[in-house]
Amino acid sequence: MVKSVGLVVGLGGALYAVQALMVSADASIEVFLFVIAGGGALIAVLGGLIYGLGALLGGAKTSAPPAPLAMPSEQQQLRDSQDYLHGLGQEDDTAAKS
């Protein structure tokens, strides 16, 4: 939300400054229009700062990694029994080697 406000303020200030510079006027009013354009530029800078602040405060919106899917009980039992049998096979190999 803060980033969008900063973006709107920055673009509005830039448009305000450009519009003030595009007006053709007498030399006496031209200085006043440059002051208005400078104000628009400051508004644009303020909008950029608000946008940057929103980016710093918001950061990257990352969600937590999805939880792993639980295995059905039959598959879990099968895996447990395979792990158990695999463990027995290693013990048999070490006993045969000694």
Coordinates of N, CA and C in Angstrom, one line a residue:
M1 N 0.8 -1.2 0.0 CA 0.0 0.0 0.0 C 0.9 1.3 0.0
V2 N 1.9 1.2 0.8 CA 2.8 2.4 0.9 C 3.5 2.6 -0.4
K3 N 3.9 1.5 -1.1 CA 4.6 1.6 -2.3 C 3.7 2.3 -3.4
S4 N 2.4 1.9 -3.4 CA 1.5 2.5 -4.4 C 1.3 3.9 -4.1
V5 N 1.2 4.3 -2.9 CA 1.0 5.8 -2.5 C 2.3 6.5 -3.0
G6 N 3.4 6.0 -2.7 CA 4.7 6.6 -3.2 C 4.7 6.8 -4.7
L7 N 4.3 5.7 -5.4 CA 4.3 5.8 -6.9 C 3.3 6.9 -7.4
V8 N 2.2 7.0 -6.8 CA 1.2 8.0 -7.2 C 1.7 9.4 -6.9
V9 N 2.3 9.6 -5.7 CA 2.8 10.9 -5.4 C 4.0 11.3 -6.3
G10 N 4.8 10.3 -6.6 CA 6.0 10.6 -7.4 C 5.6 11.0 -8.8
L11 N 4.7 10.2 -9.4 CA 4.2 10.5 -10.8 C 3.4 11.8 -10.8
G12 N 2.6 12.0 -9.8 CA 1.9 13.3 -9.8 C 2.8 14.5 -9.7
G13 N 3.8 14.4 -8.9 CA 4.8 15.5 -8.8 C 5.6 15.7 -10.1
A14 N 5.9 14.6 -10.7 CA 6.6 14.7 -12.0 C 5.8 15.4 -13.1
L15 N 4.5 15.0 -13.1 CA 3.6 15.6 -14.1 C 3.3 17.0 -13.8
Y16 N 3.3 17.4 -12.5 CA 3.1 18.8 -12.1 C 4.3 19.6 -12.5
A17 N 5.5 19.1 -12.4 CA 6.7 19.8 -12.8 C 6.8 20.0 -14.3
V18 N 6.5 18.9 -15.0 CA 6.5 19.0 -16.5 C 5.5 20.0 -17.0
Q19 N 4.3 19.9 -16.4 CA 3.2 20.8 -16.9 C 3.6 22.3 -16.6
A20 N 4.2 22.6 -15.5 CA 4.6 24.0 -15.2 C 5.7 24.4 -16.2
L21 N 6.6 23.5 -16.6 CA 7.7 23.9 -17.5 C 7.1 24.0 -19.0
M22 N 6.0 23.4 -19.3 CA 5.5 23.5 -20.7 C 4.7 24.7 -21.0
V23 N 4.4 25.5 -19.9 CA 3.6 26.7 -20.2 C 4.5 27.8 -20.7
S24 N 4.0 28.4 -21.8 CA 4.8 29.6 -22.3 C 4.2 30.8 -21.7
A25 N 5.0 31.6 -21.1 CA 4.6 32.8 -20.4 C 5.6 33.9 -20.5
D26 N 5.2 35.1 -20.0 CA 6.2 36.2 -20.0 C 7.4 35.9 -19.1
A27 N 8.4 36.7 -19.3 CA 9.6 36.5 -18.4 C 9.3 36.8 -17.0
S28 N 8.4 37.7 -16.7 CA 8.1 37.9 -15.3 C 7.4 36.7 -14.6
I29 N 6.6 36.0 -15.3 CA 5.9 34.9 -14.7 C 6.7 33.6 -14.9
E30 N 7.7 33.6 -15.7 CA 8.5 32.4 -16.0 C 9.2 32.0 -14.7
V31 N 9.8 32.9 -14.0 CA 10.5 32.6 -12.7 C 9.5 31.9 -11.8
F32 N 8.3 32.4 -11.7 CA 7.3 31.8 -10.8 C 7.0 30.3 -11.2
L33 N 6.9 30.1 -12.6 CA 6.7 28.8 -13.1 C 7.8 27.8 -12.8
F34 N 9.1 28.3 -12.8 CA 10.2 27.5 -12.4 C 10.2 27.1 -11.0
V35 N 9.7 28.0 -10.1 CA 9.5 27.7 -8.7 C 8.4 26.6 -8.5
I36 N 7.4 26.7 -9.3 CA 6.3 25.7 -9.2 C 6.9 24.3 -9.8
A37 N 7.7 24.4 -10.8 CA 8.3 23.2 -11.3 C 9.2 22.5 -10.3
G38 N 10.0 23.4 -9.6 CA 10.8 22.9 -8.6 C 10.1 22.2 -7.4
G39 N 8.9 22.8 -7.1 CA 8.0 22.2 -6.1 C 7.5 20.8 -6.6
G40 N 7.2 20.7 -7.9 CA 6.7 19.5 -8.4 C 7.9 18.4 -8.4
A41 N 9.1 18.9 -8.6 CA 10.2 17.9 -8.6 C 10.4 17.4 -7.1
L42 N 10.3 18.3 -6.2 CA 10.4 17.9 -4.8 C 9.3 16.9 -4.4
I43 N 8.1 17.2 -4.9 CA 7.0 16.2 -4.6 C 7.4 14.8 -5.2
A44 N 8.0 14.9 -6.4 CA 8.3 13.6 -7.1 C 9.4 12.9 -6.3
V45 N 10.4 13.6 -5.7 CA 11.4 13.0 -4.9 C 10.8 12.4 -3.6
L46 N 9.9 13.2 -3.0 CA 9.2 12.7 -1.8 C 8.4 11.4 -2.1
G47 N 7.8 11.3 -3.3 CA 7.1 10.1 -3.7 C 8.1 9.0 -3.9
G48 N 9.2 9.2 -4.4 CA 10.2 8.2 -4.5 C 10.7 7.7 -3.2
L49 N 10.9 8.6 -2.2 CA 11.3 8.2 -0.9 C 10.2 7.3 -0.2
I50 N 9.0 7.7 -0.4 CA 7.9 6.9 0.2 C 7.8 5.5 -0.5
Y51 N 8.0 5.5 -1.8 CA 8.1 4.2 -2.5 C 9.2 3.3 -2.0
G52 N 10.4 3.9 -1.8 CA 11.5 3.2 -1.2 C 11.3 2.7 0.2
L53 N 10.6 3.5 1.0 CA 10.3 3.1 2.3 C 9.3 2.0 2.3
G54 N 8.4 2.0 1.4 CA 7.4 0.9 1.3 C 8.1 -0.4 0.9
A55 N 9.1 -0.2 0.0 CA 9.8 -1.4 -0.4 C 10.7 -2.0 0.7
L56 N 11.2 -1.1 1.6 CA 12.0 -1.6 2.7 C 11.2 -2.3 3.8
L57 N 10.1 -1.6 4.1 CA 9.2 -2.2 5.1 C 8.4 -3.4 4.6
G58 N 8.0 -3.4 3.4 CA 7.3 -4.5 2.9 C 8.2 -5.7 2.6
G59 N 9.3 -5.5 2.1 CA 10.2 -6.6 1.8 C 9.6 -7.6 0.8
A60 N 10.2 -8.7 0.7 CA 9.7 -9.7 -0.2 C 8.6 -10.6 0.5
K61 N 7.5 -10.6 0.0 CA 6.4 -11.4 0.6 C 6.5 -12.8 0.2
T62 N 7.3 -13.6 0.9 CA 7.4 -15.0 0.6 C 6.6 -15.8 1.6
S63 N 6.0 -16.8 1.2 CA 5.3 -17.7 2.1 C 6.2 -18.8 2.5
A64 N 5.7 -19.5 3.6 CA 6.5 -20.6 4.1 C 6.5 -21.7 3.1
P65 N 7.5 -22.5 3.1 CA 7.5 -23.7 2.2 C 6.3 -24.6 2.5
P66 N 5.8 -25.2 1.5 CA 4.6 -26.1 1.8 C 5.1 -27.3 2.6
A67 N 4.2 -27.7 3.5 CA 4.5 -28.9 4.4 C 4.5 -30.2 3.5
P68 N 5.5 -31.1 3.8 CA 5.5 -32.3 3.0 C 4.2 -33.1 3.2
L69 N 3.8 -33.7 2.2 CA 2.6 -34.6 2.2 C 2.9 -35.8 3.1
A70 N 2.0 -36.1 4.0 CA 2.1 -37.3 4.8 C 1.8 -38.5 3.9
M71 N 2.6 -39.6 4.2 CA 2.4 -40.8 3.5 C 1.3 -41.6 4.1
P72 N 0.6 -42.3 3.3 CA -0.5 -43.2 3.9 C 0.2 -44.2 4.8
S73 N -0.6 -44.7 5.8 CA 0.0 -45.6 6.8 C 0.6 -46.9 6.2
E74 N 0.0 -47.4 5.1 CA 0.5 -48.6 4.5 C 1.9 -48.4 3.9
Q75 N 2.1 -47.2 3.2 CA 3.4 -46.9 2.7 C 4.4 -46.7 3.8
Q76 N 4.0 -46.0 4.8 CA 4.9 -45.8 5.9 C 5.4 -47.1 6.6
Q77 N 4.4 -48.1 6.7 CA 4.8 -49.4 7.3 C 5.7 -50.1 6.4
L78 N 5.5 -50.0 5.0 CA 6.3 -50.7 4.1 C 7.7 -50.1 4.1
R79 N 7.8 -48.8 4.2 CA 9.2 -48.1 4.3 C 9.9 -48.5 5.6
D80 N 9.2 -48.5 6.7 CA 9.8 -48.9 7.9 C 10.3 -50.3 7.9
S81 N 9.5 -51.2 7.3 CA 10.0 -52.6 7.3 C 11.2 -52.8 6.3
Q82 N 11.2 -52.0 5.2 CA 12.3 -52.1 4.3 C 13.6 -51.5 5.0
D83 N 13.4 -50.4 5.8 CA 14.6 -49.9 6.5 C 15.1 -50.9 7.5
Y84 N 14.1 -51.6 8.2 CA 14.5 -52.6 9.2 C 15.3 -53.7 8.6
L85 N 14.7 -54.2 7.4 CA 15.4 -55.4 6.8 C 16.7 -54.9 6.2
H86 N 16.8 -53.7 5.7 CA 18.1 -53.2 5.2 C 19.1 -53.2 6.3
G87 N 18.7 -52.7 7.5 CA 19.6 -52.7 8.6 C 20.1 -54.0 9.0
L88 N 19.2 -55.0 9.0 CA 19.6 -56.4 9.3 C 20.6 -56.9 8.3
G89 N 20.4 -56.6 7.0 CA 21.3 -57.1 6.0 C 22.7 -56.5 6.2
Q90 N 22.8 -55.3 6.6 CA 24.1 -54.7 6.9 C 24.8 -55.4 8.0
E91 N 24.0 -55.7 9.1 CA 24.6 -56.4 10.2 C 25.1 -57.8 9.8
D92 N 24.4 -58.5 8.9 CA 24.8 -59.8 8.5 C 26.1 -59.7 7.7
D93 N 26.2 -58.6 6.8 CA 27.4 -58.5 6.0 C 28.6 -58.2 6.9
T94 N 28.5 -57.4 8.0 CA 29.6 -57.1 8.8 C 30.0 -58.4 9.6
A95 N 29.0 -59.2 10.0 CA 29.3 -60.4 10.8 C 30.1 -61.4 9.9
A96 N 29.7 -61.5 8.6 CA 30.3 -62.4 7.7 C 31.7 -62.0 7.4
K97 N 32.0 -60.7 7.3 CA 33.3 -60.2 7.0 C 34.3 -60.4 8.1
S98 N 33.9 -60.5 9.4 CA 34.8 -60.6 10.5 C 35.2 -62.0 10.8

